[in-house]
Amino acid sequence: MSDLIEQLGNATFENYVALDSGFTEMAYQMSAHVLTVGYAIMLAGLLYFAITLKTVAPKYRMSSILSAVVMVSAALLLFIQSMNWTSAMVYDTETARYVLGDGQDLFNNGYRYLNWLIDVPMLLFQILFVVTLTNSKFSSVRNQFWFSGTAMIITGYIGQFYEVTSPTTFFIWGAISTLFFFHILFVMYKVIQEGKEGAPAEAQRYLGYIWILFLFSWMLYPGAYLMPYLFGGLEPALSETAVVARHITYTIADVSSKVIYGILLTLTAQAMSKAEGYEYEKLDTVS
């Protein structure tokens, strides 16, 4: 391991696996395909939010607009992440494995963090344009979402550079990031509970689904962050299985927390709009 550290330094563990043993055809292609599916789904989500924008009353449309912005941001940066994976690896005919290419860029999960730095505040803001807060102030909740969301991503971004070279530093920054993560969960729970008050039954049901989805999807991120150690214990696992598992976990988390979350918010806004007399099915679409 010490020889690898001298060569790669603070690179993410995917590069250590590539330099140590390389990736089989299956592991390499599974990772490449999962990364491709990730940005393709974001483009499909963009089409959905564009088509359904007018199905909600005007006062709720900012949520759909933010969803569309998130889709564009995520698609672009996940596309770059996918290209980074394929450009960092080359096929070695002698070992029949994909290894780090000479003079190529290293693979870096930092692109995901840059994407989250843009998307997470907007994702958190979205729900504020759908629910009505009964006790909390809009500006206060917005600022808490922005501060904790940004701090969570930045601290996680710093930590991921040390996942091989300094496990202690890696876990310290991860723990700091987790504190902001739990604060976001606390604020989101309050927002959803307040949003349910006075909302129609259908909207309350969707808000309940959003909370369950939020817990499921956001809990996947710490798991993906810790993936090298879930397979290796106190030392990071130089395992292609851990690499593929991380890519799959991050992709499922991104699709759930962005696309499915946005769709549930749209359904909530549609239910709220209908209860307020806005029936888009009856609108005259002829200009």
Coordinates of C-alpha atoms in Angstrom, one line a residue:
M1 CA 0.0 0.0 0.0
S2 CA 2.8 2.4 0.8
D3 CA 4.2 2.1 -2.7
L4 CA 0.8 2.9 -4.2
I5 CA 0.4 5.9 -1.9
E6 CA 3.8 7.3 -3.1
Q7 CA 2.5 7.0 -6.7
L8 CA -1.1 8.3 -6.3
G9 CA -1.1 10.4 -3.1
N10 CA -4.6 11.8 -2.3
A11 CA -6.4 10.1 -5.2
T12 CA -9.7 8.3 -4.6
F13 CA -9.5 4.6 -4.0
E14 CA -10.9 3.8 -7.5
N15 CA -7.4 4.8 -8.8
Y16 CA -5.7 2.6 -6.3
V17 CA -7.7 -0.4 -7.4
A18 CA -6.8 0.4 -11.1
L19 CA -3.1 0.6 -10.3
D20 CA -3.0 -2.4 -7.9
S21 CA -5.0 -5.0 -9.8
G22 CA -7.0 -3.3 -12.5
F23 CA -10.6 -3.9 -13.4
T24 CA -12.1 -6.9 -15.1
E25 CA -14.2 -6.3 -18.2
M26 CA -17.4 -6.8 -16.3
A27 CA -16.5 -4.4 -13.4
Y28 CA -15.3 -1.7 -15.8
Q29 CA -18.3 -1.9 -18.1
M30 CA -20.8 -2.0 -15.2
S31 CA -19.3 1.2 -13.8
A32 CA -19.3 2.9 -17.2
H33 CA -22.9 1.8 -17.9
V34 CA -24.1 2.9 -14.5
L35 CA -22.5 6.3 -14.9
T36 CA -24.1 6.7 -18.3
V37 CA -27.5 5.7 -17.1
G38 CA -27.2 8.3 -14.3
Y39 CA -27.0 11.3 -16.7
A40 CA -29.5 9.8 -19.2
I41 CA -32.1 9.6 -16.5
M42 CA -31.5 13.2 -15.6
L43 CA -32.2 14.2 -19.2
A44 CA -35.4 12.2 -19.1
G45 CA -36.3 13.9 -15.9
L46 CA -35.7 17.3 -17.5
L47 CA -38.3 16.4 -20.2
Y48 CA -40.8 15.3 -17.5
F49 CA -40.5 18.6 -15.6
A50 CA -40.8 20.7 -18.7
I51 CA -43.9 18.8 -19.9
T52 CA -45.7 19.0 -16.5
L53 CA -44.8 22.6 -15.6
K54 CA -48.3 23.9 -16.5
T55 CA -50.1 21.1 -14.7
V56 CA -49.6 22.9 -11.4
A57 CA -50.9 26.3 -10.4
P58 CA -48.5 29.2 -11.1
K59 CA -47.6 29.7 -7.4
Y60 CA -46.1 26.2 -7.3
R61 CA -44.2 26.2 -10.6
M62 CA -40.9 27.4 -9.0
S63 CA -40.5 23.9 -7.6
S64 CA -40.7 22.4 -11.1
I65 CA -38.4 25.1 -12.5
L66 CA -35.8 24.2 -9.8
S67 CA -36.2 20.5 -10.7
A68 CA -35.4 21.3 -14.3
V69 CA -32.3 23.3 -13.3
V70 CA -31.2 20.4 -11.1
M71 CA -31.6 18.0 -14.1
V72 CA -29.5 20.2 -16.3
S73 CA -26.8 20.6 -13.7
A74 CA -26.8 16.9 -12.8
A75 CA -26.8 15.7 -16.4
L76 CA -23.8 17.9 -17.4
L77 CA -21.6 17.0 -14.4
L78 CA -22.5 13.3 -14.4
F79 CA -21.7 13.2 -18.1
I80 CA -18.2 14.7 -17.3
Q81 CA -17.9 12.1 -14.5
S82 CA -18.7 9.3 -17.0
M83 CA -16.1 10.7 -19.5
N84 CA -13.6 10.9 -16.6
W85 CA -14.0 7.2 -15.9
T86 CA -13.5 6.1 -19.5
S87 CA -10.6 8.5 -20.1
A88 CA -8.7 7.5 -16.9
M89 CA -8.6 3.8 -17.8
V90 CA -7.0 1.9 -20.6
Y91 CA -7.3 -1.8 -21.6
D92 CA -4.2 -3.8 -20.9
T93 CA -4.1 -6.8 -23.4
E94 CA -1.5 -8.6 -21.3
T95 CA -3.5 -8.8 -18.1
A96 CA -7.0 -8.5 -19.9
R97 CA -7.8 -5.8 -17.4
Y98 CA -8.5 -2.0 -17.4
V99 CA -5.7 -0.1 -15.7
L100 CA -4.7 3.5 -15.2
G101 CA -3.4 5.0 -18.5
D102 CA 0.0 6.6 -18.7
G103 CA -0.4 10.4 -18.7
Q104 CA -4.1 10.2 -18.3
D105 CA -6.2 12.1 -15.7
L106 CA -7.0 10.2 -12.6
F107 CA -10.6 9.3 -11.8
N108 CA -12.1 11.8 -9.3
N109 CA -15.4 11.7 -7.5
G110 CA -15.0 15.4 -7.0
Y111 CA -17.3 16.0 -10.0
R112 CA -20.1 14.6 -8.0
Y113 CA -19.4 16.9 -5.1
L114 CA -19.4 19.9 -7.5
N115 CA -22.8 18.7 -8.8
W116 CA -24.2 18.4 -5.2
L117 CA -22.8 21.8 -4.3
I118 CA -25.1 23.2 -7.0
D119 CA -28.1 20.8 -6.6
V120 CA -28.5 20.2 -2.9
P121 CA -29.5 23.8 -1.9
M122 CA -32.0 23.9 -4.8
L123 CA -33.4 20.4 -3.9
L124 CA -34.0 21.6 -0.4
F125 CA -35.5 24.9 -1.5
Q126 CA -38.0 23.2 -3.8
I127 CA -40.3 21.9 -1.1
L128 CA -40.6 25.4 0.3
F129 CA -42.4 26.5 -2.9
V130 CA -45.0 23.7 -2.5
V131 CA -45.9 23.5 1.2
T132 CA -47.2 26.3 3.5
L133 CA -45.2 26.8 6.6
T134 CA -47.4 27.2 9.7
N135 CA -44.8 28.0 12.3
S136 CA -41.4 28.5 10.7
K137 CA -40.3 31.4 8.6
F138 CA -39.5 30.8 5.0
S139 CA -36.3 32.8 5.1
S140 CA -35.1 31.1 8.2
V141 CA -35.7 27.6 6.8
R142 CA -34.2 28.6 3.5
N143 CA -31.0 29.9 5.2
Q144 CA -30.7 26.8 7.3
F145 CA -31.0 24.6 4.2
W146 CA -28.5 26.6 2.3
F147 CA -25.9 26.7 5.2
S148 CA -26.1 23.1 6.2
G149 CA -26.4 21.8 2.7
T150 CA -23.4 23.7 1.5
A151 CA -21.3 22.9 4.6
M152 CA -22.2 19.2 4.3
I153 CA -21.0 19.0 0.7
I154 CA -17.8 21.0 1.2
T155 CA -16.7 19.0 4.3
G156 CA -17.4 15.7 2.5
Y157 CA -15.5 17.0 -0.5
I158 CA -12.4 17.6 1.6
G159 CA -12.7 14.3 3.4
Q160 CA -12.9 12.2 0.2
F161 CA -9.3 13.2 -0.7
Y162 CA -8.0 11.3 2.3
E163 CA -9.9 8.1 2.0
V164 CA -6.7 6.1 1.4
T165 CA -3.8 8.3 2.6
S166 CA -5.3 9.2 6.0
P167 CA -8.3 7.2 7.3
T168 CA -8.4 9.3 10.5
T169 CA -8.7 12.6 8.5
F170 CA -11.2 10.9 6.2
F171 CA -13.5 9.9 9.1
I172 CA -13.1 13.3 10.9
W173 CA -14.3 15.2 7.9
G174 CA -17.0 12.6 7.3
A175 CA -18.2 13.0 10.8
I176 CA -18.3 16.8 10.5
S177 CA -20.3 16.5 7.3
T178 CA -22.7 14.1 9.0
L179 CA -23.5 16.7 11.7
F180 CA -24.8 19.0 8.9
F181 CA -26.6 16.1 7.3
F182 CA -28.6 15.3 10.5
H183 CA -29.5 19.0 10.8
I184 CA -30.9 18.9 7.3
L185 CA -33.0 15.8 8.2
F186 CA -34.3 17.6 11.3
V187 CA -35.3 20.7 9.3
M188 CA -36.8 18.7 6.5
Y189 CA -38.9 16.7 8.9
K190 CA -40.3 19.9 10.4
V191 CA -41.1 21.3 7.0
I192 CA -43.0 18.2 5.9
Q193 CA -44.9 18.1 9.2
E194 CA -45.9 21.7 8.9
G195 CA -46.7 21.3 5.3
K196 CA -49.2 18.5 6.1
E197 CA -51.3 20.8 8.3
G198 CA -54.3 22.0 6.3
A199 CA -53.2 20.2 3.1
P200 CA -55.6 18.0 1.2
A201 CA -55.4 14.3 2.0
E202 CA -53.8 13.4 -1.3
A203 CA -51.1 16.0 -0.8
Q204 CA -50.5 14.8 2.8
R205 CA -50.0 11.3 1.4
Y206 CA -47.4 12.4 -1.1
L207 CA -45.6 14.4 1.6
G208 CA -45.4 11.2 3.6
Y209 CA -43.8 9.5 0.6
I210 CA -41.4 12.3 0.2
W211 CA -40.1 11.9 3.8
I212 CA -39.7 8.2 3.4
L213 CA -37.9 8.7 0.1
F214 CA -35.7 11.5 1.6
L215 CA -34.6 9.2 4.4
F216 CA -33.9 6.3 2.0
S217 CA -32.0 8.3 -0.7
W218 CA -30.0 10.5 1.6
M219 CA -28.9 7.6 3.8
L220 CA -27.3 6.1 0.7
Y221 CA -24.7 8.9 0.4
P222 CA -22.9 8.2 3.7
G223 CA -22.8 4.5 2.7
A224 CA -21.2 5.3 -0.6
Y225 CA -18.7 7.6 1.1
L226 CA -17.7 4.8 3.4
M227 CA -17.8 2.1 0.8
P228 CA -14.0 1.4 0.8
Y229 CA -14.2 0.6 4.5
L230 CA -17.4 -1.4 4.3
F231 CA -15.4 -3.9 2.3
G232 CA -12.1 -3.5 4.0
G233 CA -12.5 -2.8 7.7
L234 CA -9.9 -0.5 9.2
E235 CA -8.1 -0.3 5.8
P236 CA -9.7 0.8 2.5
A237 CA -10.5 -2.2 0.4
L238 CA -8.7 -2.2 -3.0
S239 CA -11.6 -4.2 -4.4
E240 CA -13.3 -3.7 -7.8
T241 CA -16.6 -4.9 -6.1
A242 CA -16.4 -1.9 -3.8
V243 CA -15.8 0.4 -6.8
V244 CA -18.9 -0.9 -8.6
A245 CA -21.0 -0.9 -5.5
R246 CA -20.1 2.8 -4.9
H247 CA -21.0 3.8 -8.5
I248 CA -24.3 1.9 -8.2
T249 CA -25.1 3.4 -4.8
Y250 CA -24.3 7.0 -5.8
T251 CA -26.4 6.6 -9.0
I252 CA -29.5 5.2 -7.1
A253 CA -29.1 8.0 -4.5
D254 CA -28.9 10.7 -7.2
V255 CA -31.9 9.4 -9.2
S256 CA -34.0 9.0 -6.0
S257 CA -33.1 12.3 -4.4
K258 CA -33.4 14.4 -7.6
V259 CA -35.7 12.8 -10.1
I260 CA -38.2 10.8 -8.0
Y261 CA -38.2 13.5 -5.3
G262 CA -39.0 16.1 -7.9
I263 CA -41.8 13.9 -9.4
L264 CA -43.3 13.5 -5.9
L265 CA -43.2 17.3 -5.4
T266 CA -44.9 17.7 -8.7
L267 CA -47.7 15.3 -7.7
T268 CA -48.0 17.1 -4.4
A269 CA -48.3 20.5 -6.2
Q270 CA -50.9 19.0 -8.5
A271 CA -53.0 17.8 -5.6
M272 CA -52.7 21.2 -3.9
S273 CA -53.6 23.0 -7.2
K274 CA -56.6 20.8 -7.8
A275 CA -57.9 21.4 -4.2
E276 CA -57.6 25.1 -4.9
G277 CA -59.7 24.8 -8.1
Y278 CA -56.9 24.7 -10.6
E279 CA -57.8 21.8 -13.0
Y280 CA -55.2 21.7 -15.7
E281 CA -57.1 18.9 -17.6
K282 CA -59.9 21.5 -18.4
L283 CA -57.6 24.3 -19.5
D284 CA -58.1 25.4 -23.1
T285 CA -54.8 24.7 -24.8
V286 CA -55.8 26.4 -28.0
S287 CA -54.1 29.8 -28.2

